[in-house]
Amino acid sequence: MKTRKIFFKIKALLISTPTILSNFKCKIFDQYFPNRKYNSDKYLIIANQNEISVYNLFSNNLIGKYVASFSIPPKTVPYKDGFYEFVIKKDLFDENILGVFN
């Protein structure tokens, strides 16, 4: 059976794909990393105890969001050994991101 979720243990994660965008300005990347150069990373995942945000940096869009206070019952993001642990459904991403980790 194929898994439909991906387990993450992070604070922040940039995910690159083979696609390179030359001279592209990414507002969301600049907001979170004002002193870094953008290198065609496609996805950004940011986590804290109250929320998880998933961005598509190519489109400058928020594509997924978890907010603890909107859950019933409210459930914070687990924090273990300095990292937040959570799963994200694979179909949130518009391509197979597992291939970028190989």
CSV table of C-alpha atoms in Angstrom, one decimal:
chain,number,residue,atom,x,y,z
A,1,MET,CA,0.0,0.0,0.0
A,2,LYS,CA,1.4,3.4,-0.9
A,3,THR,CA,1.7,6.0,1.8
A,4,ARG,CA,-0.3,9.1,1.3
A,5,LYS,CA,1.4,11.2,3.9
A,6,ILE,CA,4.9,12.4,4.5
A,7,PHE,CA,6.4,12.7,8.0
A,8,PHE,CA,8.4,15.9,8.8
A,9,LYS,CA,10.5,16.8,11.7
A,10,ILE,CA,11.5,20.4,11.2
A,11,LYS,CA,11.4,24.1,12.2
A,12,ALA,CA,11.6,25.3,8.6
A,13,LEU,CA,12.3,23.5,5.4
A,14,LEU,CA,13.0,24.7,1.8
A,15,ILE,CA,12.4,22.1,-0.9
A,16,SER,CA,14.0,22.5,-4.3
A,17,THR,CA,12.9,20.7,-7.5
A,18,PRO,CA,14.8,20.3,-10.8
A,19,THR,CA,13.0,23.5,-12.2
A,20,ILE,CA,15.2,26.6,-12.0
A,21,LEU,CA,13.6,30.1,-12.3
A,22,SER,CA,16.1,32.7,-13.4
A,23,ASN,CA,15.7,36.3,-12.1
A,24,PHE,CA,12.5,35.3,-10.2
A,25,LYS,CA,11.6,37.4,-7.2
A,26,CYS,CA,9.8,35.5,-4.4
A,27,LYS,CA,8.0,37.7,-1.9
A,28,ILE,CA,7.3,35.0,0.6
A,29,PHE,CA,11.0,33.8,0.6
A,30,ASP,CA,12.1,37.4,1.1
A,31,GLN,CA,9.7,37.8,4.0
A,32,TYR,CA,11.0,34.8,5.9
A,33,PHE,CA,14.7,35.0,4.8
A,34,PRO,CA,15.4,38.7,4.1
A,35,ASN,CA,19.2,38.2,4.2
A,36,ARG,CA,19.4,35.1,1.9
A,37,LYS,CA,19.5,34.7,-1.8
A,38,TYR,CA,16.6,32.9,-3.4
A,39,ASN,CA,17.8,29.8,-5.3
A,40,SER,CA,14.6,28.5,-7.0
A,41,ASP,CA,13.3,26.6,-4.0
A,42,LYS,CA,9.8,25.6,-4.8
A,43,TYR,CA,8.3,24.9,-1.4
A,44,LEU,CA,8.6,26.3,2.1
A,45,ILE,CA,7.3,24.7,5.2
A,46,ILE,CA,7.3,26.7,8.4
A,47,ALA,CA,6.2,25.2,11.8
A,48,ASN,CA,5.8,26.4,15.3
A,49,GLN,CA,3.7,25.0,18.2
A,50,ASN,CA,0.5,26.7,17.0
A,51,GLU,CA,0.6,26.3,13.3
A,52,ILE,CA,2.2,24.8,10.2
A,53,SER,CA,2.3,26.8,6.9
A,54,VAL,CA,3.1,25.3,3.5
A,55,TYR,CA,3.9,27.7,0.6
A,56,ASN,CA,4.5,27.2,-3.1
A,57,LEU,CA,7.2,29.7,-3.7
A,58,PHE,CA,6.9,29.6,-7.5
A,59,SER,CA,3.3,30.9,-7.2
A,60,ASN,CA,3.8,32.9,-4.0
A,61,ASN,CA,0.8,31.1,-2.6
A,62,LEU,CA,0.0,29.5,0.8
A,63,ILE,CA,-1.1,26.0,-0.2
A,64,GLY,CA,-1.7,24.4,3.2
A,65,LYS,CA,-2.2,25.6,6.7
A,66,TYR,CA,-2.8,24.0,10.1
A,67,VAL,CA,-3.9,26.2,13.0
A,68,ALA,CA,-4.1,24.5,16.4
A,69,SER,CA,-6.9,26.8,17.7
A,70,PHE,CA,-9.1,25.9,14.7
A,71,SER,CA,-8.9,22.1,15.6
A,72,ILE,CA,-11.5,20.4,17.8
A,73,PRO,CA,-10.1,19.8,20.4
A,74,PRO,CA,-7.2,22.3,19.9
A,75,LYS,CA,-4.0,20.4,19.5
A,76,THR,CA,-0.6,22.0,19.3
A,77,VAL,CA,2.2,20.7,17.0
A,78,PRO,CA,4.4,18.2,18.8
A,79,TYR,CA,7.9,19.4,19.6
A,80,LYS,CA,10.6,16.9,20.2
A,81,ASP,CA,14.4,17.3,20.4
A,82,GLY,CA,14.3,20.8,19.0
A,83,PHE,CA,12.0,20.1,16.0
A,84,TYR,CA,8.3,20.1,15.3
A,85,GLU,CA,6.8,16.7,14.1
A,86,PHE,CA,3.9,16.4,11.8
A,87,VAL,CA,2.6,14.8,8.6
A,88,ILE,CA,1.4,16.3,5.4
A,89,LYS,CA,-0.7,14.6,2.7
A,90,LYS,CA,1.4,14.1,-0.4
A,91,ASP,CA,-1.3,15.4,-2.7
A,92,LEU,CA,-0.9,18.9,-1.2
A,93,PHE,CA,2.2,19.2,-3.5
A,94,ASP,CA,1.8,19.3,-7.2
A,95,GLU,CA,4.6,16.9,-7.9
A,96,ASN,CA,6.4,14.0,-6.2
A,97,ILE,CA,8.6,15.8,-3.6
A,98,LEU,CA,10.0,12.5,-2.2
A,99,GLY,CA,12.2,12.3,-5.3
A,100,VAL,CA,14.0,15.4,-4.3
A,101,PHE,CA,15.2,13.7,-1.1
A,102,ASN,CA,16.9,10.8,-2.9
